[in-house]
mmCIF file with all atom_site columns, N, CA and C in Angstrom:
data_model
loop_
_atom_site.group_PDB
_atom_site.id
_atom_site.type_symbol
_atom_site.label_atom_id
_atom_site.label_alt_id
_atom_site.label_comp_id
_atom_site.label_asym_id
_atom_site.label_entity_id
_atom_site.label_seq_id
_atom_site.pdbx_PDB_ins_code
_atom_site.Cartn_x
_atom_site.Cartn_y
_atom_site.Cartn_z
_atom_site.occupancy
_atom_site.B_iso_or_equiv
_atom_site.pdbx_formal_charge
_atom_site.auth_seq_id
_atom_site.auth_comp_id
_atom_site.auth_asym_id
_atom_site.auth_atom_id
_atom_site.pdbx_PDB_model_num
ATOM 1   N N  . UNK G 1 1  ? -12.745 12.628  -13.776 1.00 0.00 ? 183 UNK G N  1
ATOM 2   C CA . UNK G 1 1  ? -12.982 11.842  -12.589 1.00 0.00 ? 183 UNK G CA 1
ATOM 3   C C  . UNK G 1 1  ? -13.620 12.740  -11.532 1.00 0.00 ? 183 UNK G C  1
ATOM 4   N N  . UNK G 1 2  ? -14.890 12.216  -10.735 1.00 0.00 ? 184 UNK G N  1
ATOM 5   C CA . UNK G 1 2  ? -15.509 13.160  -9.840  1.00 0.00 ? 184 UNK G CA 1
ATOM 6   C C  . UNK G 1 2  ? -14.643 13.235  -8.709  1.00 0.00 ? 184 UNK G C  1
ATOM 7   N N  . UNK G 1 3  ? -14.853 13.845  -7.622  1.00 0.00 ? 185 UNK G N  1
ATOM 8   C CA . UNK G 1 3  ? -14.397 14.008  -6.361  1.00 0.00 ? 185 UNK G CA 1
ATOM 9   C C  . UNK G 1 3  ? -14.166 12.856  -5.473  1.00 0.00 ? 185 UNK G C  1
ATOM 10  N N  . UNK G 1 4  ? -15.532 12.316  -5.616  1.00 0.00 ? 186 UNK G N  1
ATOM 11  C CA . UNK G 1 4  ? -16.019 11.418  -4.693  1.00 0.00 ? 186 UNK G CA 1
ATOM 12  C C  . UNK G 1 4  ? -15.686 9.674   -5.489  1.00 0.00 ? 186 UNK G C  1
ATOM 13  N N  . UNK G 1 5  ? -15.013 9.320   -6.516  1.00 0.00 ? 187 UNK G N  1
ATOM 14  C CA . UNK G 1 5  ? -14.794 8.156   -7.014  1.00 0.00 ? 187 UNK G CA 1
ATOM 15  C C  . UNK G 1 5  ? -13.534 7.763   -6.479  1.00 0.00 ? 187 UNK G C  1
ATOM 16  N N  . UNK G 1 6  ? -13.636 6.675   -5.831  1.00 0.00 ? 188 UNK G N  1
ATOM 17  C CA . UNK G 1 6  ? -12.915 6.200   -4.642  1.00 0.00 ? 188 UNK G CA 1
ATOM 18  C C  . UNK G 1 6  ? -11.838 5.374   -6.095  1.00 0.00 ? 188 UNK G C  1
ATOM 19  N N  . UNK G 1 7  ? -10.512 5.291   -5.899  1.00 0.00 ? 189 UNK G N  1
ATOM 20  C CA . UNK G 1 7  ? -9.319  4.623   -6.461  1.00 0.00 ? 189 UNK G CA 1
ATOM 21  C C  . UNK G 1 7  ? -8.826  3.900   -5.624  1.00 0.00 ? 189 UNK G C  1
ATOM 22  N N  . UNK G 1 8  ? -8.375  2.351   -6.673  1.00 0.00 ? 190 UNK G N  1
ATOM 23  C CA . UNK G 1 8  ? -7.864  1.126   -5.789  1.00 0.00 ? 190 UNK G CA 1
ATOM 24  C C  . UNK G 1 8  ? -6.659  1.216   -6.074  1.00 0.00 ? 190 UNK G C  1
ATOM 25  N N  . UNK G 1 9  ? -6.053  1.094   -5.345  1.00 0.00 ? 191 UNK G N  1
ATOM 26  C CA . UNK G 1 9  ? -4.295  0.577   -5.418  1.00 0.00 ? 191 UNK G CA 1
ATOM 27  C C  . UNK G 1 9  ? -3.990  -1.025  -4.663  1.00 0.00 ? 191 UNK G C  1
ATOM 28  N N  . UNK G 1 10 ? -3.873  -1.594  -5.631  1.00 0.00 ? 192 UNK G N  1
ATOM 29  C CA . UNK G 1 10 ? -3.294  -3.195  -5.191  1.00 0.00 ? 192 UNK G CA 1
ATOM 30  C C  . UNK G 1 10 ? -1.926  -3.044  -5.436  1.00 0.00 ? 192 UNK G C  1
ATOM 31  N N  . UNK G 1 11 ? -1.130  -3.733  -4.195  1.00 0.00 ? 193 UNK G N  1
ATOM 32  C CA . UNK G 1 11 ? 0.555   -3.539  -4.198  1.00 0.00 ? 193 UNK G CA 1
ATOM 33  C C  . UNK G 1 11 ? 1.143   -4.938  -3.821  1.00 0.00 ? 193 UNK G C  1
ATOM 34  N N  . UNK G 1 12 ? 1.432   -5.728  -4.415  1.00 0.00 ? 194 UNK G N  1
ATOM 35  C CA . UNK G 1 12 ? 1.785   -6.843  -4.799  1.00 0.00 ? 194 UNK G CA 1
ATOM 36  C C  . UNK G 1 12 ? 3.043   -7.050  -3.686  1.00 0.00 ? 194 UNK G C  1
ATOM 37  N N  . UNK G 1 13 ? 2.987   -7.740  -2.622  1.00 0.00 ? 195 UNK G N  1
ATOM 38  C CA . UNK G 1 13 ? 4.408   -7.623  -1.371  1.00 0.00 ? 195 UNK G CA 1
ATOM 39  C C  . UNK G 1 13 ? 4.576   -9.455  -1.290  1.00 0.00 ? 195 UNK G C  1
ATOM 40  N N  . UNK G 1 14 ? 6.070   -9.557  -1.213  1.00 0.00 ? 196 UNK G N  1
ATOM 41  C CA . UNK G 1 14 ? 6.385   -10.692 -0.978  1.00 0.00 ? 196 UNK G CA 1
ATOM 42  C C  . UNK G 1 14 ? 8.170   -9.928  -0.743  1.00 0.00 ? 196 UNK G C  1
ATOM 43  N N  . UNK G 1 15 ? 8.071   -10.545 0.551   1.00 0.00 ? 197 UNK G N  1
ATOM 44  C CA . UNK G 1 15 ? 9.794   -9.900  0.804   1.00 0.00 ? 197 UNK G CA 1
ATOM 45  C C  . UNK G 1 15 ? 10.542  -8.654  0.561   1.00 0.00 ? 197 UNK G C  1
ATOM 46  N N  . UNK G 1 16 ? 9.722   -7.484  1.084   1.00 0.00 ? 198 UNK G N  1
ATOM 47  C CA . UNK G 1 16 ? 9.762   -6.280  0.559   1.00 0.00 ? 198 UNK G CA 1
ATOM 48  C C  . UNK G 1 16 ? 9.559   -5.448  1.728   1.00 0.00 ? 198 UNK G C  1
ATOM 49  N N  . UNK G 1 17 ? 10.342  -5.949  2.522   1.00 0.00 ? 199 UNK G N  1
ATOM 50  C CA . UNK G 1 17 ? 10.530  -5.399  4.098   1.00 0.00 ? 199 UNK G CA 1
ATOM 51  C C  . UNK G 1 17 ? 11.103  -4.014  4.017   1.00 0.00 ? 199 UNK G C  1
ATOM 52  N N  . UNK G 1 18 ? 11.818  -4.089  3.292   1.00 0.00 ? 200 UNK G N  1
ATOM 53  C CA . UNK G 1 18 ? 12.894  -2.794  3.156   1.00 0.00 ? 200 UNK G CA 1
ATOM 54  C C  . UNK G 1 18 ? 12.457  -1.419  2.602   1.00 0.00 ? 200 UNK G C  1
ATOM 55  N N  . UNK G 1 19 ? 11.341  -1.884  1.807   1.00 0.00 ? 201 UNK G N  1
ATOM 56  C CA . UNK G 1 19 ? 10.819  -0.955  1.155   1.00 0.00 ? 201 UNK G CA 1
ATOM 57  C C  . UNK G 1 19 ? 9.361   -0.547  1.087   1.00 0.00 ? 201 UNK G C  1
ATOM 58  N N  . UNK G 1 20 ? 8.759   -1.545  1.770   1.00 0.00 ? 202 UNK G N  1
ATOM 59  C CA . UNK G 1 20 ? 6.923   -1.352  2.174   1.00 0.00 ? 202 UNK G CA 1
ATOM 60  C C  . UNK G 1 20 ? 6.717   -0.099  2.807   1.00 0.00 ? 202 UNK G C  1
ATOM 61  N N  . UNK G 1 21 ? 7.155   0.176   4.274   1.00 0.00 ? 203 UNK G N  1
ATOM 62  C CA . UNK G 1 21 ? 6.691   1.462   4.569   1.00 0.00 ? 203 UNK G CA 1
ATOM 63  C C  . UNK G 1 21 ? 6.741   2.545   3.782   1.00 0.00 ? 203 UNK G C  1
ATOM 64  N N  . UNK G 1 22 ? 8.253   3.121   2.607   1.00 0.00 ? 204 UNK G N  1
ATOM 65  C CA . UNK G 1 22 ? 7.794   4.108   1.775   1.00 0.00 ? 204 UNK G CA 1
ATOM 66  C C  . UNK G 1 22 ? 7.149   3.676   0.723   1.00 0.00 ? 204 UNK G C  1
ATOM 67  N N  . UNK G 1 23 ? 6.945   2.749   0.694   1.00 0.00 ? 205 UNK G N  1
ATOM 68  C CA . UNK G 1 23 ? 5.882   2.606   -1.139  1.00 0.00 ? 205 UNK G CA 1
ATOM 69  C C  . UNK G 1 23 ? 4.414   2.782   -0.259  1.00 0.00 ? 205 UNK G C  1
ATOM 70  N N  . UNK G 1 24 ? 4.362   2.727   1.267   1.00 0.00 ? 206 UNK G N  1
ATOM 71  C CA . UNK G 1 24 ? 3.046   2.785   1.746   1.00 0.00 ? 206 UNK G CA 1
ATOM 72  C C  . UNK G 1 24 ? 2.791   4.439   1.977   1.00 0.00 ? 206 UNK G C  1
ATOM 73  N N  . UNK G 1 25 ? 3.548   4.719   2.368   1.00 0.00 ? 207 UNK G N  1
ATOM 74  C CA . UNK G 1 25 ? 3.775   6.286   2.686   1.00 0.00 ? 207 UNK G CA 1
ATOM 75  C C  . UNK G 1 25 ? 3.622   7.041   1.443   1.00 0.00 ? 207 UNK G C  1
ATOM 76  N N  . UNK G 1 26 ? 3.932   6.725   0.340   1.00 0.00 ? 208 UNK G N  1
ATOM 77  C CA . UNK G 1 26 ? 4.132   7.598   -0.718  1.00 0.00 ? 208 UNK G CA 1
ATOM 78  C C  . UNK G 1 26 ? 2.767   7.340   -1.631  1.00 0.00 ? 208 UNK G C  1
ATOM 79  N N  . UNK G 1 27 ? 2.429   5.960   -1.563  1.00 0.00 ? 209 UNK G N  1
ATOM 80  C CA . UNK G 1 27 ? 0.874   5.879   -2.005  1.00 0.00 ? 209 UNK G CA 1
ATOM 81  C C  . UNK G 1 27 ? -0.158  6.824   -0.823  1.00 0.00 ? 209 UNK G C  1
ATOM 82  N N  . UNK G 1 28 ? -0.166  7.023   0.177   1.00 0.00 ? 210 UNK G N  1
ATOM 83  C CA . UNK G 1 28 ? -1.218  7.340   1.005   1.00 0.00 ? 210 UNK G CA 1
ATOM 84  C C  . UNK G 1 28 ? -1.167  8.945   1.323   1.00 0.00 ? 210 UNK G C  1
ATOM 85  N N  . UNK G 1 29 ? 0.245   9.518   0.995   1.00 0.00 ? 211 UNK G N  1
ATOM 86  C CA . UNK G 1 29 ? 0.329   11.084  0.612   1.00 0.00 ? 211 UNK G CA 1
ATOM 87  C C  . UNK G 1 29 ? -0.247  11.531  -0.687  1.00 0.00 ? 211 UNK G C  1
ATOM 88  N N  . UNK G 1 30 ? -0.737  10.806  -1.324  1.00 0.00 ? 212 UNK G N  1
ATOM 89  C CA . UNK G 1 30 ? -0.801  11.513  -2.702  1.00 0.00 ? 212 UNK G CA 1
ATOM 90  C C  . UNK G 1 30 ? -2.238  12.730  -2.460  1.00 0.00 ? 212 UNK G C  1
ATOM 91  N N  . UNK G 1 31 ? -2.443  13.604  -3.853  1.00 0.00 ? 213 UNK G N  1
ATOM 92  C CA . UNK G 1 31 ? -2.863  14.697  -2.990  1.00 0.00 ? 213 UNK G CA 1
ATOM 93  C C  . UNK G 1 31 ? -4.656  14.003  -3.389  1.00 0.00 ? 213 UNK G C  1
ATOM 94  N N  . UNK G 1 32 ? -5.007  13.449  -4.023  1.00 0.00 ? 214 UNK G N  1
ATOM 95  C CA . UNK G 1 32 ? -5.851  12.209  -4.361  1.00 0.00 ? 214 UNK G CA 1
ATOM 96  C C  . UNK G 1 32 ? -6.227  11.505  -2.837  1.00 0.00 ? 214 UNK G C  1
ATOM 97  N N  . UNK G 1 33 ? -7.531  11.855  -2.012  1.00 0.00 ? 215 UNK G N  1
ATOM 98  C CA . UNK G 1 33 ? -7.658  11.439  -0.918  1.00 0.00 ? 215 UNK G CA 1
ATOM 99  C C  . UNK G 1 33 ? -8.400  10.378  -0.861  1.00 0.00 ? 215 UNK G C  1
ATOM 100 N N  . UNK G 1 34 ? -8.956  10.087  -1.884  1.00 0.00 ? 216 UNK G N  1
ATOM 101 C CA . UNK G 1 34 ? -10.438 9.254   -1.757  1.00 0.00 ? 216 UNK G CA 1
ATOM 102 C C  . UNK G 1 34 ? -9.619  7.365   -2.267  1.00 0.00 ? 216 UNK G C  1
ATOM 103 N N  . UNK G 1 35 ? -8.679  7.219   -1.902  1.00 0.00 ? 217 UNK G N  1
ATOM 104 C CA . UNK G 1 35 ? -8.248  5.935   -1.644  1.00 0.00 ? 217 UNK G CA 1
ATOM 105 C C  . UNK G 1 35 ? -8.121  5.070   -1.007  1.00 0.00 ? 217 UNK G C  1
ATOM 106 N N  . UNK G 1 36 ? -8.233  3.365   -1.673  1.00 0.00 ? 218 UNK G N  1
ATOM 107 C CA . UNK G 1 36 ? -8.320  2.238   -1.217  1.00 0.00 ? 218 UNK G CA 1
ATOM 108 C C  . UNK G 1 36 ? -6.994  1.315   -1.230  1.00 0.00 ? 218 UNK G C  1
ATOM 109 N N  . UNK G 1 37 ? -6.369  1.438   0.125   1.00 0.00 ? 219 UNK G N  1
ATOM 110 C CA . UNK G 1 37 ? -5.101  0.575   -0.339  1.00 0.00 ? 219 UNK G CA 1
ATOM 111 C C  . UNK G 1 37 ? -5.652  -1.061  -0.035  1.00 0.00 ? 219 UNK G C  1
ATOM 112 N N  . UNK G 1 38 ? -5.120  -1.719  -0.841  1.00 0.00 ? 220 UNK G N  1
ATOM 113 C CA . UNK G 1 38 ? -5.045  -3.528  -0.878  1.00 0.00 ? 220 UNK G CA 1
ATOM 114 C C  . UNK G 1 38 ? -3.529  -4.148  -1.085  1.00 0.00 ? 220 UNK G C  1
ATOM 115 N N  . UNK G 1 39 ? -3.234  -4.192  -0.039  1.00 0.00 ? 221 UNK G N  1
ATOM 116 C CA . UNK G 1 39 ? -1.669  -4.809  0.345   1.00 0.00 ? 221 UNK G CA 1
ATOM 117 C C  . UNK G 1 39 ? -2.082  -6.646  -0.044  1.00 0.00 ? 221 UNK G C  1
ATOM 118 N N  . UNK G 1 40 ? -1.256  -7.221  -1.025  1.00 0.00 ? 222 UNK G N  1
ATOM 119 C CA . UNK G 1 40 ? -1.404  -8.409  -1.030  1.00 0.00 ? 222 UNK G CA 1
ATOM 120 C C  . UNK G 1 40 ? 0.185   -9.359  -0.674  1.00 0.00 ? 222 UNK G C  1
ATOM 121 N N  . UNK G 1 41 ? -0.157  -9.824  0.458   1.00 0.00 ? 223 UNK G N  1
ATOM 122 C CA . UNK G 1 41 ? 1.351   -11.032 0.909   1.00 0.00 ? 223 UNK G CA 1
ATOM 123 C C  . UNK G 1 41 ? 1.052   -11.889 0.330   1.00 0.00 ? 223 UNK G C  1
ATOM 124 N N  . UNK G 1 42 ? 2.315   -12.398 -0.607  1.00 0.00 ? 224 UNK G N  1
ATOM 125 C CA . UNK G 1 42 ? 1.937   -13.705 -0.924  1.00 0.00 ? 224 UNK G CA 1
ATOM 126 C C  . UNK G 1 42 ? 3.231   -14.898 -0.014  1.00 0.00 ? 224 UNK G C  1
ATOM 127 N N  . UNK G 1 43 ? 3.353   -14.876 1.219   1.00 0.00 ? 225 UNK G N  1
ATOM 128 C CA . UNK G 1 43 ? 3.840   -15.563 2.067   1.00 0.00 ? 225 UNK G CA 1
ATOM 129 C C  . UNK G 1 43 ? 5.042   -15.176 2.249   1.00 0.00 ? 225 UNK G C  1
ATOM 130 N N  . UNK G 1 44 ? 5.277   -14.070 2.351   1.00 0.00 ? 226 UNK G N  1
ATOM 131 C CA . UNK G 1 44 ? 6.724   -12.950 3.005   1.00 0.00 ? 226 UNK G CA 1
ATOM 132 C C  . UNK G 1 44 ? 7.633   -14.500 4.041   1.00 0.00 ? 226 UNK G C  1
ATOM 133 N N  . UNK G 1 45 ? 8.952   -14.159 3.756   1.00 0.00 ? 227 UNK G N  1
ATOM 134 C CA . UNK G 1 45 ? 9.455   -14.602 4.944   1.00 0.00 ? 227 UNK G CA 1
ATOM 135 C C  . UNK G 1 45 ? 10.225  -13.794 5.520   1.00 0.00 ? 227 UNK G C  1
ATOM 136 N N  . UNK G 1 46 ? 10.137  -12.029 5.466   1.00 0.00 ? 228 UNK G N  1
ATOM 137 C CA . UNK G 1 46 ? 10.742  -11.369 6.551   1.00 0.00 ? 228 UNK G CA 1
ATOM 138 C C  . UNK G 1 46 ? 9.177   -10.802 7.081   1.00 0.00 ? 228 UNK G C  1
ATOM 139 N N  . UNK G 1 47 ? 10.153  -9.788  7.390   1.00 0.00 ? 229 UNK G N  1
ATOM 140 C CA . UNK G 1 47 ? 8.424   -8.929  8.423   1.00 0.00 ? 229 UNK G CA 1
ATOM 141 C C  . UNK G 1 47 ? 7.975   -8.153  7.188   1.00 0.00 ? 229 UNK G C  1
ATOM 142 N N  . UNK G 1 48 ? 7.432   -8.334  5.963   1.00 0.00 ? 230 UNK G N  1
ATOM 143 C CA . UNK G 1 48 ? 6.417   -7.674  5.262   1.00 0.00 ? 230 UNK G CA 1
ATOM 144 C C  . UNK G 1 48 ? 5.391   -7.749  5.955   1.00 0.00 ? 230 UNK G C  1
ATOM 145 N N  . UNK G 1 49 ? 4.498   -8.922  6.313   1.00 0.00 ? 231 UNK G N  1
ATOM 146 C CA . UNK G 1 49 ? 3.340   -8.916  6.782   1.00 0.00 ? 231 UNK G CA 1
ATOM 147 C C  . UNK G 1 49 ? 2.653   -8.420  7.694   1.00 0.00 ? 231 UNK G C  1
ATOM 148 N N  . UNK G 1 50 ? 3.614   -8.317  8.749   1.00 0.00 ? 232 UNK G N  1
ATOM 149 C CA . UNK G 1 50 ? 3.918   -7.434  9.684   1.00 0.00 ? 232 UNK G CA 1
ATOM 150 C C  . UNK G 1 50 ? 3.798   -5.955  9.666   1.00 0.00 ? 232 UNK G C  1
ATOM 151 N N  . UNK G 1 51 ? 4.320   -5.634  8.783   1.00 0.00 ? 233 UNK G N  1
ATOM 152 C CA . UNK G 1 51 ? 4.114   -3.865  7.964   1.00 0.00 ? 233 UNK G CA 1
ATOM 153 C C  . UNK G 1 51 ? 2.681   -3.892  7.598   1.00 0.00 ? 233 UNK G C  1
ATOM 154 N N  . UNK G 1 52 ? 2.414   -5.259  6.816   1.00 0.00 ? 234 UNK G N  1
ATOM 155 C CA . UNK G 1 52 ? 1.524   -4.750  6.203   1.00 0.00 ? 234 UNK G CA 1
ATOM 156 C C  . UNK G 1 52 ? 0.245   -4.471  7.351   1.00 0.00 ? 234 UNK G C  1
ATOM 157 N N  . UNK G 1 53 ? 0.077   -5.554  8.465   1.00 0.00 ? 235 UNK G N  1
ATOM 158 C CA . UNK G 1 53 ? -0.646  -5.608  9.835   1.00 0.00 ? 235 UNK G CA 1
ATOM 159 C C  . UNK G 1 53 ? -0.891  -4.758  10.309  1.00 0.00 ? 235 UNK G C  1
ATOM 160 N N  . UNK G 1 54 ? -0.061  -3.541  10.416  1.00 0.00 ? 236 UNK G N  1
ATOM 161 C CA . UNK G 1 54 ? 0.494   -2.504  11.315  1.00 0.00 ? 236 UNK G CA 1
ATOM 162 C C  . UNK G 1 54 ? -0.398  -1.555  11.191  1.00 0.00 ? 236 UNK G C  1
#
């Protein structure tokens, strides 16, 4: 894989308040810089969406 080939991460959120910020944190530390996060809500009813907004 070159340097410059950008990687997608799709993260599938529906009611996952509790745990979004470190699954966001721990995807966006990796030592792999050239990433694309895609947070998908599929109609949260706590504050996921909210996280994900943020």
């Amino acid at each position: 894989m070159k340097k410059e080939d950008q990687i997608s991460v799709i993260v599938s959120v529906y009611n996952t308040e509790q745990y979004l910020a470190q699954c966001i944190q721990s995807i966006l530390k990796q030592t792999y810089q050239n990433l694309e996060l895609i947070l998908v809500d599929d109609g949260s009813t706590d504050r996921s969406l909210a996280i994900c907004t943020h």
